[in-house]
Short mmCIF file of C-alpha atoms and ligand atoms in Angstrom, two decimals:
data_model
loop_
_atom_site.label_atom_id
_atom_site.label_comp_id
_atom_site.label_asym_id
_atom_site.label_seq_id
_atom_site.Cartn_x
_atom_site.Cartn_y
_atom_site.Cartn_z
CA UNK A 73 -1.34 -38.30 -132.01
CA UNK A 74 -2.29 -35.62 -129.79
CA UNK A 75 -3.34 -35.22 -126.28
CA UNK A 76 -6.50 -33.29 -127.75
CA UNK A 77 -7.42 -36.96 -129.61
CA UNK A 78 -7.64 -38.65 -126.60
CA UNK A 79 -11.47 -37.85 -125.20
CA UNK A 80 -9.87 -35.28 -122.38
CA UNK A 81 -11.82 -32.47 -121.48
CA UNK A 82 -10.83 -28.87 -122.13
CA UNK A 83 -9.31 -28.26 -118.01
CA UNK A 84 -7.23 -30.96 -118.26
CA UNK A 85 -5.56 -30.36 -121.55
CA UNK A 86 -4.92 -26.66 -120.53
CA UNK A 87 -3.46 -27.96 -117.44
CA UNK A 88 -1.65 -30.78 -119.63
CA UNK A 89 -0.58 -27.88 -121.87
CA UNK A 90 0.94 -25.62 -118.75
CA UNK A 91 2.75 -29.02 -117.64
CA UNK A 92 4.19 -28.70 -120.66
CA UNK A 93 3.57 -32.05 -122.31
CA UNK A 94 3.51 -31.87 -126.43
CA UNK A 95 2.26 -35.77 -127.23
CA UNK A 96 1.16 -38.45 -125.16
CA UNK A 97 3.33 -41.01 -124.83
CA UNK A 98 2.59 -45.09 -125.57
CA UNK A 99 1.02 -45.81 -122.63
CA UNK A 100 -1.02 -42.83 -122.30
CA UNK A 101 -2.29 -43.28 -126.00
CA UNK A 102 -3.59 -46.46 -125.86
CA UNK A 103 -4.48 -46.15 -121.86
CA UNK A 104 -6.58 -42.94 -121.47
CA UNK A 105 -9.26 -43.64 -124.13
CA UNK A 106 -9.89 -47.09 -123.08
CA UNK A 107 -9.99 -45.68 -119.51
CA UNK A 108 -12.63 -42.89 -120.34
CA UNK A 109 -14.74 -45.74 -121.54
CA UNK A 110 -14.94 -47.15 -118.03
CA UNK A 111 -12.82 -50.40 -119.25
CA UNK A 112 -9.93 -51.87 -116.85
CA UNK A 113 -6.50 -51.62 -118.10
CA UNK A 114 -3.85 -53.97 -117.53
CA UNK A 115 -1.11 -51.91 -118.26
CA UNK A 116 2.64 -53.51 -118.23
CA UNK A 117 4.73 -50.27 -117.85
CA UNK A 118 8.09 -49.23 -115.66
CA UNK A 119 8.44 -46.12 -114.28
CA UNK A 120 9.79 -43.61 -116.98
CA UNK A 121 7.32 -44.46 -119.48
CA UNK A 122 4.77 -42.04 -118.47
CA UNK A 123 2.69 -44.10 -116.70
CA UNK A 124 1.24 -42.13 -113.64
CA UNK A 125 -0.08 -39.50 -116.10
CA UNK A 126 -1.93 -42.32 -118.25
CA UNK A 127 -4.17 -43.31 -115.03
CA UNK A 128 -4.37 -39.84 -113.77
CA UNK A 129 -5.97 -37.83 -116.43
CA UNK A 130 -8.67 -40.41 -116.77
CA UNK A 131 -9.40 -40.14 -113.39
CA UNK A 132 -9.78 -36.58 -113.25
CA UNK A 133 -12.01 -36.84 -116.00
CA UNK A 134 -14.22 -39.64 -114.30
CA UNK A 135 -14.28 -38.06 -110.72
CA UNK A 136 -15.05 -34.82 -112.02
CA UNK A 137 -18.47 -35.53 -111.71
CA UNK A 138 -20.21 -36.47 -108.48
CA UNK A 139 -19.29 -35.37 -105.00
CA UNK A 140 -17.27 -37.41 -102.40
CA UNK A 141 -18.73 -38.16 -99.21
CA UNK A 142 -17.44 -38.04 -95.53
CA UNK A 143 -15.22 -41.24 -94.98
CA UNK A 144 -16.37 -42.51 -98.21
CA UNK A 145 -13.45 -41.80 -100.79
CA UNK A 146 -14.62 -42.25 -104.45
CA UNK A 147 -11.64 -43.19 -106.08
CA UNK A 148 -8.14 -46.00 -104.14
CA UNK A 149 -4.53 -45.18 -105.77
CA UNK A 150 -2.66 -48.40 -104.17
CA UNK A 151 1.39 -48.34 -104.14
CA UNK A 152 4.28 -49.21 -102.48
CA UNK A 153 5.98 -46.64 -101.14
CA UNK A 154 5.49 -42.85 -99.59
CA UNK A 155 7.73 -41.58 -102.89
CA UNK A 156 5.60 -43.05 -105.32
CA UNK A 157 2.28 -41.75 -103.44
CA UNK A 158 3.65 -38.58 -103.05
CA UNK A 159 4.84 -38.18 -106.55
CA UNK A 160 1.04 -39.36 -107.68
CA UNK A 161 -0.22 -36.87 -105.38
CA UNK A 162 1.48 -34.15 -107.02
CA UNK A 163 0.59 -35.36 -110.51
CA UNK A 164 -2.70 -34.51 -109.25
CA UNK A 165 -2.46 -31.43 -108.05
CA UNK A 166 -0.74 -30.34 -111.90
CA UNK A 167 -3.27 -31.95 -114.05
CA UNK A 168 -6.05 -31.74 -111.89
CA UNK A 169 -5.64 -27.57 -110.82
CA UNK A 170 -8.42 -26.65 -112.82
CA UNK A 171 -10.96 -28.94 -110.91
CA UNK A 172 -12.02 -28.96 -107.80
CA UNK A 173 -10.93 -32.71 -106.41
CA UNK A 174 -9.84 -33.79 -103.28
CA UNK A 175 -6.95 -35.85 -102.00
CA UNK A 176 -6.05 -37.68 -99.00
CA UNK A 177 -2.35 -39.11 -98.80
CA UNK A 178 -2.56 -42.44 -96.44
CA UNK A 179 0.94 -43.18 -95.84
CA UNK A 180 3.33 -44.19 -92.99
CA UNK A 181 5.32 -41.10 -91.06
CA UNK A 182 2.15 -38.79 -91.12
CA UNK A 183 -0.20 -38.02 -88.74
CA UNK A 184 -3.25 -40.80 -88.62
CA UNK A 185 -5.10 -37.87 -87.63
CA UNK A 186 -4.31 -35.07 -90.01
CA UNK A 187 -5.23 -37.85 -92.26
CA UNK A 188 -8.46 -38.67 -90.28
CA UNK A 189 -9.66 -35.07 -90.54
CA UNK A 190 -9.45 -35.19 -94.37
CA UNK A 191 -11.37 -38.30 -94.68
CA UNK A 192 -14.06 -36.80 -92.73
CA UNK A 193 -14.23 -33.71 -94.58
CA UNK A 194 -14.89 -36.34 -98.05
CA UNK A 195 -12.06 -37.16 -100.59
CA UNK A 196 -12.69 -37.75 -104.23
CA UNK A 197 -9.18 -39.52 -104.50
CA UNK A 198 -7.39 -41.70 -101.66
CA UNK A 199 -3.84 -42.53 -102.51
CA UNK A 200 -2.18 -45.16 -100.11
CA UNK A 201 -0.01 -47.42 -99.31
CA UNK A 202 -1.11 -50.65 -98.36
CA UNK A 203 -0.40 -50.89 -94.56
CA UNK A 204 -1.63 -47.58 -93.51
CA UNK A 205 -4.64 -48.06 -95.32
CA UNK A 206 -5.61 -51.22 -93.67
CA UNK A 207 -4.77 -49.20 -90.07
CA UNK A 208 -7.34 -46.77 -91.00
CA UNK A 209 -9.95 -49.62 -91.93
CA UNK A 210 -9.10 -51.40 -88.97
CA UNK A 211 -10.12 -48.51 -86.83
CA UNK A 212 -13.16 -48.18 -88.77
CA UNK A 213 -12.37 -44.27 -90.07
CA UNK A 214 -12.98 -44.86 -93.80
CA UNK A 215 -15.41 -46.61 -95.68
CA UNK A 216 -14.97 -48.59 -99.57
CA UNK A 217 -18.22 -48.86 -100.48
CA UNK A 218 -18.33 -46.26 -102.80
CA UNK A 219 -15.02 -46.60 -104.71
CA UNK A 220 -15.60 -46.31 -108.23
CA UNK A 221 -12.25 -46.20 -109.48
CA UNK A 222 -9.32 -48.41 -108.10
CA UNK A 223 -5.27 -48.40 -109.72
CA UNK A 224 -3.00 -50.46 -108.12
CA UNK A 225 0.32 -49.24 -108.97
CA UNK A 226 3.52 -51.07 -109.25
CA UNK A 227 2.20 -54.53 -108.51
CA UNK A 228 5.37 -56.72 -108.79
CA UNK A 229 7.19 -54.08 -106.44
CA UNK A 230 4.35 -54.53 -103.73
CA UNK A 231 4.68 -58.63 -104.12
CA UNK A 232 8.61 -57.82 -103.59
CA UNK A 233 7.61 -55.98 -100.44
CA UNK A 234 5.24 -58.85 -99.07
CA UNK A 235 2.62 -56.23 -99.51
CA UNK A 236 -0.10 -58.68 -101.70
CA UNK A 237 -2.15 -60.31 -98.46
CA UNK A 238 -3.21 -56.61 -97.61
CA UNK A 239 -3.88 -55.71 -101.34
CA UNK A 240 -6.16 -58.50 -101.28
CA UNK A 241 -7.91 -57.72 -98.26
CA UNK A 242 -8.35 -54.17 -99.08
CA UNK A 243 -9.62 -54.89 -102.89
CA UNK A 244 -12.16 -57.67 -101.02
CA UNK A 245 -13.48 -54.56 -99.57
CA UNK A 246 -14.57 -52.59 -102.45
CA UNK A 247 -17.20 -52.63 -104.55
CA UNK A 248 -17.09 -55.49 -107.34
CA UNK A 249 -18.46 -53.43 -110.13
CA UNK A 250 -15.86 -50.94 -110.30
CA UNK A 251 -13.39 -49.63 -112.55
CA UNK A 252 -9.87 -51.07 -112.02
CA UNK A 253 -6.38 -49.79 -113.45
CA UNK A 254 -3.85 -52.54 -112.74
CA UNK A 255 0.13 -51.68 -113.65
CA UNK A 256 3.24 -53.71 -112.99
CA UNK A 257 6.79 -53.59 -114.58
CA UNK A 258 6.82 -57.00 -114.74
CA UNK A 259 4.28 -59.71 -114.93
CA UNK A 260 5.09 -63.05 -112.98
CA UNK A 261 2.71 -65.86 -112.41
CA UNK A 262 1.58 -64.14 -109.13
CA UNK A 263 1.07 -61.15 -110.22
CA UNK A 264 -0.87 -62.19 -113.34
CA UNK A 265 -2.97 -64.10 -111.18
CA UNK A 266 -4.00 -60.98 -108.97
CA UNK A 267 -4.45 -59.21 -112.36
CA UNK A 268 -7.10 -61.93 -113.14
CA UNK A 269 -8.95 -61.78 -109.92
CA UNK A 270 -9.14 -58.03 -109.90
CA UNK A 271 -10.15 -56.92 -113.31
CA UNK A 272 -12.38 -57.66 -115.93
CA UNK A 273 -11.97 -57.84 -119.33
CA UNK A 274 -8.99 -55.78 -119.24
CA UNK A 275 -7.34 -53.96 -122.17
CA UNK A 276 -4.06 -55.14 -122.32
CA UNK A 277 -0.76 -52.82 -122.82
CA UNK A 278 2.63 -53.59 -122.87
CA UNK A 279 4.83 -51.34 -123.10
CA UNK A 280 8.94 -50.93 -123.30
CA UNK A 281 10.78 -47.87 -121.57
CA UNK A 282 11.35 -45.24 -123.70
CA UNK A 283 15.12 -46.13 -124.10
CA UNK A 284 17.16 -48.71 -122.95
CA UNK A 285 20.32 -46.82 -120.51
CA UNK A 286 22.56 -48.13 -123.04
CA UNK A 287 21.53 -45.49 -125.27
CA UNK A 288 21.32 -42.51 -122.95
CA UNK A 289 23.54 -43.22 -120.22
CA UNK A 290 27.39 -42.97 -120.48
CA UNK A 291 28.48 -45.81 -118.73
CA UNK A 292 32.22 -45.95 -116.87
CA UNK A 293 33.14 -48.96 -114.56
CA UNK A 294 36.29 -48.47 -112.29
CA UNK A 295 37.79 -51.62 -110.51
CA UNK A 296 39.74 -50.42 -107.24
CA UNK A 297 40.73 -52.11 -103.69
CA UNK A 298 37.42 -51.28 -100.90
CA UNK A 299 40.13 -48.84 -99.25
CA UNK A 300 40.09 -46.47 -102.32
CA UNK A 301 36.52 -46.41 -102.98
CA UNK A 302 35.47 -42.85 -101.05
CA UNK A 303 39.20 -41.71 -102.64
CA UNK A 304 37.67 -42.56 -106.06
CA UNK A 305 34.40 -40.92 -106.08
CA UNK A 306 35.62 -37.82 -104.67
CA UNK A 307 38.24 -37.99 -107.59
CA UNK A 308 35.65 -39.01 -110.20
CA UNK A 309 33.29 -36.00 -108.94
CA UNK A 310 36.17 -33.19 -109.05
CA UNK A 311 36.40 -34.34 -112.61
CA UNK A 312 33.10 -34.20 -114.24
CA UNK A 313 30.88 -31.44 -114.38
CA UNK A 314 28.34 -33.00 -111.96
CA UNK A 315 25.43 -30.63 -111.65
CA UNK A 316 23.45 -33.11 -109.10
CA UNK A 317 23.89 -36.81 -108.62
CA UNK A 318 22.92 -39.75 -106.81
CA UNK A 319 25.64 -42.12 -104.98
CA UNK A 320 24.27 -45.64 -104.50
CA UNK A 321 25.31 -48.01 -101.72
CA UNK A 322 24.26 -51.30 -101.45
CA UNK A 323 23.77 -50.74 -97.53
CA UNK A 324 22.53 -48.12 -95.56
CA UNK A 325 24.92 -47.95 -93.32
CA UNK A 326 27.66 -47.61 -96.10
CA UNK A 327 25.26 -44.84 -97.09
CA UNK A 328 26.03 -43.29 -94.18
CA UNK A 329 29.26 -43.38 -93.70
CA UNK A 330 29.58 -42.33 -97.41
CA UNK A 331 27.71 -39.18 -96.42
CA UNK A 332 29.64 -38.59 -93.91
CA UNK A 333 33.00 -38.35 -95.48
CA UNK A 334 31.81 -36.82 -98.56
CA UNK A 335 30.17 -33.86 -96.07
CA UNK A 336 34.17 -33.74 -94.09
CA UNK A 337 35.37 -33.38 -97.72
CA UNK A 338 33.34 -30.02 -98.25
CA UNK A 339 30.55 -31.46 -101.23
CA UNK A 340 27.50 -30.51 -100.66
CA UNK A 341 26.14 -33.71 -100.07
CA UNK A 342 23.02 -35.39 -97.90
CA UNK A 343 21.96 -38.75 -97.26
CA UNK A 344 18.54 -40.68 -98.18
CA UNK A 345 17.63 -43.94 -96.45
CA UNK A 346 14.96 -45.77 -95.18
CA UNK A 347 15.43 -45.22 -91.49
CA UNK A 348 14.50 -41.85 -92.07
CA UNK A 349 12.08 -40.25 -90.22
CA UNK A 350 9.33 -38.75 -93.08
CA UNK A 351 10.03 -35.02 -92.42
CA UNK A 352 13.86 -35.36 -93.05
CA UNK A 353 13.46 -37.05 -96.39
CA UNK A 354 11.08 -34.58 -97.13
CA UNK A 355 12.92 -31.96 -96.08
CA UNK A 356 16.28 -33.86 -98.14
CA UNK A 357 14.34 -34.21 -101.49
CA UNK A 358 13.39 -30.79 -101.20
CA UNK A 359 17.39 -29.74 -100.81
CA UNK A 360 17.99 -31.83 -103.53
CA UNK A 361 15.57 -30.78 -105.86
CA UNK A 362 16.48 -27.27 -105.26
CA UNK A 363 20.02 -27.65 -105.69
CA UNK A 364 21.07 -26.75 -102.05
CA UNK A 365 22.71 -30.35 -102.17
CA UNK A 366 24.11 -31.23 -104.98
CA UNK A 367 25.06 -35.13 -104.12
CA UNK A 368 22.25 -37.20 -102.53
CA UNK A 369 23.75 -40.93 -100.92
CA UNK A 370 20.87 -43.25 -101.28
CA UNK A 371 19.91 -46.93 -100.89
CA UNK A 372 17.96 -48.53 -103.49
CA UNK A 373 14.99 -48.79 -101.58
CA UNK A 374 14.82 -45.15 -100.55
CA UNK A 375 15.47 -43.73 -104.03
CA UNK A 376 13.09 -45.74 -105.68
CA UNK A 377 9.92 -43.37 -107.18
CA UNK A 378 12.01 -40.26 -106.85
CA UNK A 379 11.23 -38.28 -109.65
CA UNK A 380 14.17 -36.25 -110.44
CA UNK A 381 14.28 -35.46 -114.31
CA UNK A 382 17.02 -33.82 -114.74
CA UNK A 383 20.03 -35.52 -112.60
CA UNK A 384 23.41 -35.20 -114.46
CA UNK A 385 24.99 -38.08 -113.26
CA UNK A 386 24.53 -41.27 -111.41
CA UNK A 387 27.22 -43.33 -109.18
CA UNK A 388 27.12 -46.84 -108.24
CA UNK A 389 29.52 -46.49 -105.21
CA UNK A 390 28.66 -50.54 -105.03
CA UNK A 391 27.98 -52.80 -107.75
CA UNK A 392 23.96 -53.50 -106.78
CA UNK A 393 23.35 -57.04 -105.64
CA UNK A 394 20.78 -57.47 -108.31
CA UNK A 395 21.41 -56.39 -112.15
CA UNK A 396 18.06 -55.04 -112.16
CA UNK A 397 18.98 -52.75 -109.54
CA UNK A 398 21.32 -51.68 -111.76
CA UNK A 399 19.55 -50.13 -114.69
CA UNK A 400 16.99 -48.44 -111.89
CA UNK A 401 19.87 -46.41 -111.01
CA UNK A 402 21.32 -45.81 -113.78
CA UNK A 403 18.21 -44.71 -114.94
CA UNK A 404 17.76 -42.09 -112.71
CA UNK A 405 19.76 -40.03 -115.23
CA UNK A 406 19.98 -39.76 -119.35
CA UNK A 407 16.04 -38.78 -118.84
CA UNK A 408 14.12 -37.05 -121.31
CA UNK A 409 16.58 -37.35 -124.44
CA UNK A 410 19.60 -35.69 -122.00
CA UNK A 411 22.90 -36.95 -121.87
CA UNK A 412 23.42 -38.72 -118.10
CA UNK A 413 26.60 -40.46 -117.01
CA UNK A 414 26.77 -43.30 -114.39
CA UNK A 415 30.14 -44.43 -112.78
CA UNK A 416 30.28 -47.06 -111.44
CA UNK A 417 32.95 -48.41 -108.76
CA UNK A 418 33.62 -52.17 -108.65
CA UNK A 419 36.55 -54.25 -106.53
CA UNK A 420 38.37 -57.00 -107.25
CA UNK A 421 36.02 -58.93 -105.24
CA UNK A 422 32.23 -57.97 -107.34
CA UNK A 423 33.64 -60.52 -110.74
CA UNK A 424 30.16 -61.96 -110.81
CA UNK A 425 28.10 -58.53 -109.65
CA UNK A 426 29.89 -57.34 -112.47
CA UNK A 427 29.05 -60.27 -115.44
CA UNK A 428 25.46 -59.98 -114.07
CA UNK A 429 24.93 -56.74 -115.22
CA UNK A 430 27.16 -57.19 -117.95
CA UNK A 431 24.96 -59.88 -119.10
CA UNK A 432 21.88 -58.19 -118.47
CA UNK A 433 22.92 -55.13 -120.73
CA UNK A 434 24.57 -57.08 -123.50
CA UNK A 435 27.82 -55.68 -123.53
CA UNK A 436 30.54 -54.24 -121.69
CA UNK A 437 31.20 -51.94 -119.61
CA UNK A 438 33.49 -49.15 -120.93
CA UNK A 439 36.56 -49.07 -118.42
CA UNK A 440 37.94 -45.45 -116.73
CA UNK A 441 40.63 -45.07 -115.01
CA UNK A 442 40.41 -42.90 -112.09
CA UNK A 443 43.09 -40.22 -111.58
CA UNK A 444 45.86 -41.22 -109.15
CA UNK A 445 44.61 -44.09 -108.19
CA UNK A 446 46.07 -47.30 -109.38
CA UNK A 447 43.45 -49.12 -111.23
CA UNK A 448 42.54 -52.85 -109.98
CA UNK A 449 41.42 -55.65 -112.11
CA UNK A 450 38.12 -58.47 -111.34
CA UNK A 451 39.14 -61.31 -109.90
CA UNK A 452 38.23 -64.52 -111.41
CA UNK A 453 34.85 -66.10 -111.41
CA UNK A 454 34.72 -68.72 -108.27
CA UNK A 455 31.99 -71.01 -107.64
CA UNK A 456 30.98 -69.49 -104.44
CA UNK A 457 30.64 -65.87 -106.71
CA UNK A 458 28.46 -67.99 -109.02
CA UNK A 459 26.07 -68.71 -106.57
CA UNK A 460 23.95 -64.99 -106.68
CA UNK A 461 20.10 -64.68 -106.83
CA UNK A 462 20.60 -64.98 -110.68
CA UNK A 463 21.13 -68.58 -111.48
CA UNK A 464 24.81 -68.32 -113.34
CA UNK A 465 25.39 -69.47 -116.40
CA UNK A 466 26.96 -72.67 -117.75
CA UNK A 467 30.11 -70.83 -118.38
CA UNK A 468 30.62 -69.00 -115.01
CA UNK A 469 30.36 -72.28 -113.81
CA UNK A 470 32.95 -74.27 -115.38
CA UNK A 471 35.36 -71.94 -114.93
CA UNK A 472 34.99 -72.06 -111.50
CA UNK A 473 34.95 -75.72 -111.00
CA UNK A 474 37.96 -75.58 -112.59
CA UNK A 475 39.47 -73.84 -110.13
CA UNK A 476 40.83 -76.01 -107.25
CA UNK A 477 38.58 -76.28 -104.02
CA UNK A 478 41.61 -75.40 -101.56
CA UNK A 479 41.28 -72.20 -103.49
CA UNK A 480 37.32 -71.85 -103.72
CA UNK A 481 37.68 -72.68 -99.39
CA UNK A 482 39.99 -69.35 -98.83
CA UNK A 483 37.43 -66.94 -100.02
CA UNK A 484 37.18 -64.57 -97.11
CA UNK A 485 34.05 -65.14 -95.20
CA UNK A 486 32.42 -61.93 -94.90
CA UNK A 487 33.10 -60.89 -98.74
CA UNK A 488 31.19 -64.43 -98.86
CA UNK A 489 28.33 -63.16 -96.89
CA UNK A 490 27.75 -60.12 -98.31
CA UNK A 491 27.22 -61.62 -101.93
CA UNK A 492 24.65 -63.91 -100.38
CA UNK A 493 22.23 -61.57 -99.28
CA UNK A 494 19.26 -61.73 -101.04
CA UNK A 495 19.11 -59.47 -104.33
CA UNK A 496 16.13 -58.10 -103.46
CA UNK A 497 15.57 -57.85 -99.98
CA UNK A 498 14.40 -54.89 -98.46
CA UNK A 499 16.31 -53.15 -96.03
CA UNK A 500 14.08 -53.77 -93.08
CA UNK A 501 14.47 -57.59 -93.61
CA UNK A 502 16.28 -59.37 -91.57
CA UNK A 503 19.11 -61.10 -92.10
CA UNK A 504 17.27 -64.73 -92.80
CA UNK A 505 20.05 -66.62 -95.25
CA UNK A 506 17.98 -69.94 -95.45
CA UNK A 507 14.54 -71.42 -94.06
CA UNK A 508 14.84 -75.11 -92.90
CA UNK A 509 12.52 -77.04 -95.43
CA UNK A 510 12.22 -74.26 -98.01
CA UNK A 511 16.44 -75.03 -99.65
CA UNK A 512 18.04 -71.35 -100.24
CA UNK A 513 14.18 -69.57 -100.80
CA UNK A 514 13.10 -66.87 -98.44
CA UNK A 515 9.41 -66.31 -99.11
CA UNK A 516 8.83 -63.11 -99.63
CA UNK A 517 7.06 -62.88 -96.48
CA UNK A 518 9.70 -63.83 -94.04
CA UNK A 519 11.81 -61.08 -95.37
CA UNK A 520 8.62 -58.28 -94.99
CA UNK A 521 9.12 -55.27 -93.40
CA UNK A 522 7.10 -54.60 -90.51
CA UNK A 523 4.71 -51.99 -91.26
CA UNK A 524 5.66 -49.08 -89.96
CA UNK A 525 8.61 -49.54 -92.48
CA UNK A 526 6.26 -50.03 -95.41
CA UNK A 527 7.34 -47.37 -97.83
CA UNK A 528 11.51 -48.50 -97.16
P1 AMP B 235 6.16 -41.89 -114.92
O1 AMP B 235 6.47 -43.05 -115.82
O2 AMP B 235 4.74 -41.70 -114.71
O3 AMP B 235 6.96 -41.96 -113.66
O4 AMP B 235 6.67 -40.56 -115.70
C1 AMP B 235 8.02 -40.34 -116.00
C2 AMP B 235 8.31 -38.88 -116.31
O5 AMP B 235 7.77 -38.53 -117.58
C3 AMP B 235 7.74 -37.89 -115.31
O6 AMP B 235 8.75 -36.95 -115.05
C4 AMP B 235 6.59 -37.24 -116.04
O7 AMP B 235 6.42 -35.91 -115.60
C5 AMP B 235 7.06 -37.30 -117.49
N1 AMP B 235 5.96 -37.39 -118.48
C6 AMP B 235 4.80 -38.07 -118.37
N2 AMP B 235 4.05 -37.94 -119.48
C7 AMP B 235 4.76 -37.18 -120.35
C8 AMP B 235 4.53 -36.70 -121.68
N3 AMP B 235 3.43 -37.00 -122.36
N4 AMP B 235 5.49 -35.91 -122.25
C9 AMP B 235 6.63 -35.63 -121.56
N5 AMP B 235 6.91 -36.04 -120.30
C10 AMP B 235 5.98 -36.82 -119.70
#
């Protein structure tokens, strides 16, 4: 099928066309017709399947009639983070440069009253996260009342985030008949639930990425002692052809650090993390995607959304808390049918990090040894490593009961710590291990950031 059978107008297939897009992809097939009809999607898509593109050139279509008004935005893009609202933004401006539309950008680290000025002028599309949003309808400078269209992307990241009380009261402020386009990687209970109370007879899409990592990604695992970690990457980068990569560290001050050294060993590196001010990401990602840095250290959270297609390689300087974590990065490279590569660096200590994702990607991973360094082996699975956000399995189990406890008691405590923090807390949260009454669960809410840290 062709873009051309979809019910898109003749601007937005030329601009489809200078994009370079040949044929829609799953999503957008079945998404954009049903969209043009005015129906509400429920579309169950990752990143990497084309998604953005399968809400935006509907809307372009849809908005490209009528006029916005002064503080009363026709069309709400919700999502979790600056990235992602940026990177919608710009999706925008490519497919929607033949019409005449307006944009406002309501996120966290720019100027409420840049933002203000915009709104005032009239937007046809507003594209926010959650918390700025409601600061702006708190102080009363935007109006909902006319909101025709209204996507809420990447649901089951914004419950992650604690974000879902403000999606709620910002969707109890719009219009009930409206159009609404509702995505999420993943559908829990919760999230189907908001799914029910926002849209209407929605057309239902599922969708799987376009290939698993397995297939894409070269994957390498290295075991070596914490010491010889920064010694390993640097060897592992002199010896591939790395044309731009990301380094992933499972803390941001590691990330840091990381930086640091790899800067004092002459790579043109830079580092990406939450605590960023906005105009120094920017200003990163924009090094980055020109090539002035080659090597960008990043967190999970502050990677997430970046749209980099072509990244050669990806390292896992830590194995992620959270297997899922894993094939996100991982991900990041092997895009669009190219070969990526993904290293990642495990010690002794990560056993169970390691069987997670192991588990999760139904094999192994291929071993590499890393040039003059001595290469380490996992240590054995002990009950305490067991006990991850992941609920082990049976056999993980056993073996570590039958290890005895005098040996189970000597693990050292802060290696003990470190696998206990919660898979997927943000990096804002802070450091809650256990709520008296609630067992081992955080709610989600306890471990919120607060909002000026919305978009991680
Ligand atoms: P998304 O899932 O929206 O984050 O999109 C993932 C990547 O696929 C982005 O780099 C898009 O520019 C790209 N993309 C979206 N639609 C198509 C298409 N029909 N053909 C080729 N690439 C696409």
């Amino acid at each position: 099928m062709g873009f051309d059978e979809l019910g898109l107008g003749p601007d937005v297939l030329r601009a489809i066309g200078d994009v370079g897009y040949e044929t829609p992809t799953p999503i957008q097939e079945q998404s954009i017709p049903a969209a043009l009809t005015g129906r509400d999607i429920l579309g169950c898509a990752q990143t990497g399947t084309g998604k953005t593109a399968s809400f935006v050139l509907p809307m372009i279509e849809i908005l490209s009639s009528g006029r916005a008004r002064a503080r009363m935005p026709r069309s709400l893009i919700l999502t979790p983070t600056r990235e992602l609202a940026m990177q919608i933004a710009e999706n925008f401006d490519d497919y929607g440069k033949f019409h005449k539309l307006s944009q406002a950008l309501l996120i966290g680290g720019v100027s409420m009253d840049d933002q203000s000025n915009k709104l005032d002028r009239g937007v046809d599309v507003l594209i926010a996260t959650p918390g700025r949003l409601i600061d702006h309808l708190e102080s009363g400078r935007i109006l909902l009342n006319d909101i025709k269209v209204l996507v809420i992307d990447e649901a089951d990241r914004m419950l992650d985030m604690g974000f879902i009380p403000d999606v709620e009261k910002i969707v109890g402020q719009l219009p009930k008949i409206r159009q609404t386009l509702f995505f999420s990687a993943t559908m829990p209970a919760e999230i189907r639930r908001l799914a029910d109370a926002f849209l209407m007879n929605p057309k239902e899409i599922h969708v799987t990425p376009p290939a698993s990592p397995a297939e894409t990604v070269v994957q390498h695992l290295s075991v070596v002692g914490t010491q010889d970690k920064r010694a390993a990457l640097r060897s592992i980068i002199r010896s591939e052809d790395v044309q731009n990569a990301l380094v992933f560290c499972n803390r941001k001050r590691d990330v840091d650090i990381l930086y640091r050294s790899l800067k004092k060993h002459g790579f043109a590196a830079a580092a990406l993390h939450g605590d960023m001010p906005q105009p120094v990401r920017l200003e990163t990602l924009e090094a980055f995607r020109k090539n002035e840095v080659r090597i960008l250290v990043a967190s999970d959270v502050a990677a997430r959304g970046l749209d980099i297609v072509d990244l050669s390689h990806v390292f896992n300087f830590d194995v992620p808390y959270n297997p899922e974590d894993y094939i996100h990065r991982i991900g990041r490279t092997g895009r669009a049918g190219k070969e990526g590569r993904a290293f990642t660096l495990a010690t002794p200590d990560d056993t169970d990090a390691v069987a997670a994702v192991t588990r999760m990607l139904g094999k192994e991973i291929p071993g590499f040894e890393v040039e003059g360094l001595e290469g380490g082996q996992l240590a054995e699975p002990s009950e305490k490593q067991g006990r991850r956000r992941r609920p082990s399995k049976a056999k993980t189990a056993s073996k570590a009961e039958a290890k005895p406890a005098a040996a189970r008691e000597t693990e050292p405590a802060p290696a003990r710590r470190q696998r206990r923090k919660p898979a997927t807390t943000k990096e804002k949260a802070p450091a809650v291990e256990s709520v008296v009454g609630m067992g081992s669960h955080v709610p989600a809410f306890m471990l919120r950031p607060a909002r000026s840290g919305e978009a991680g």
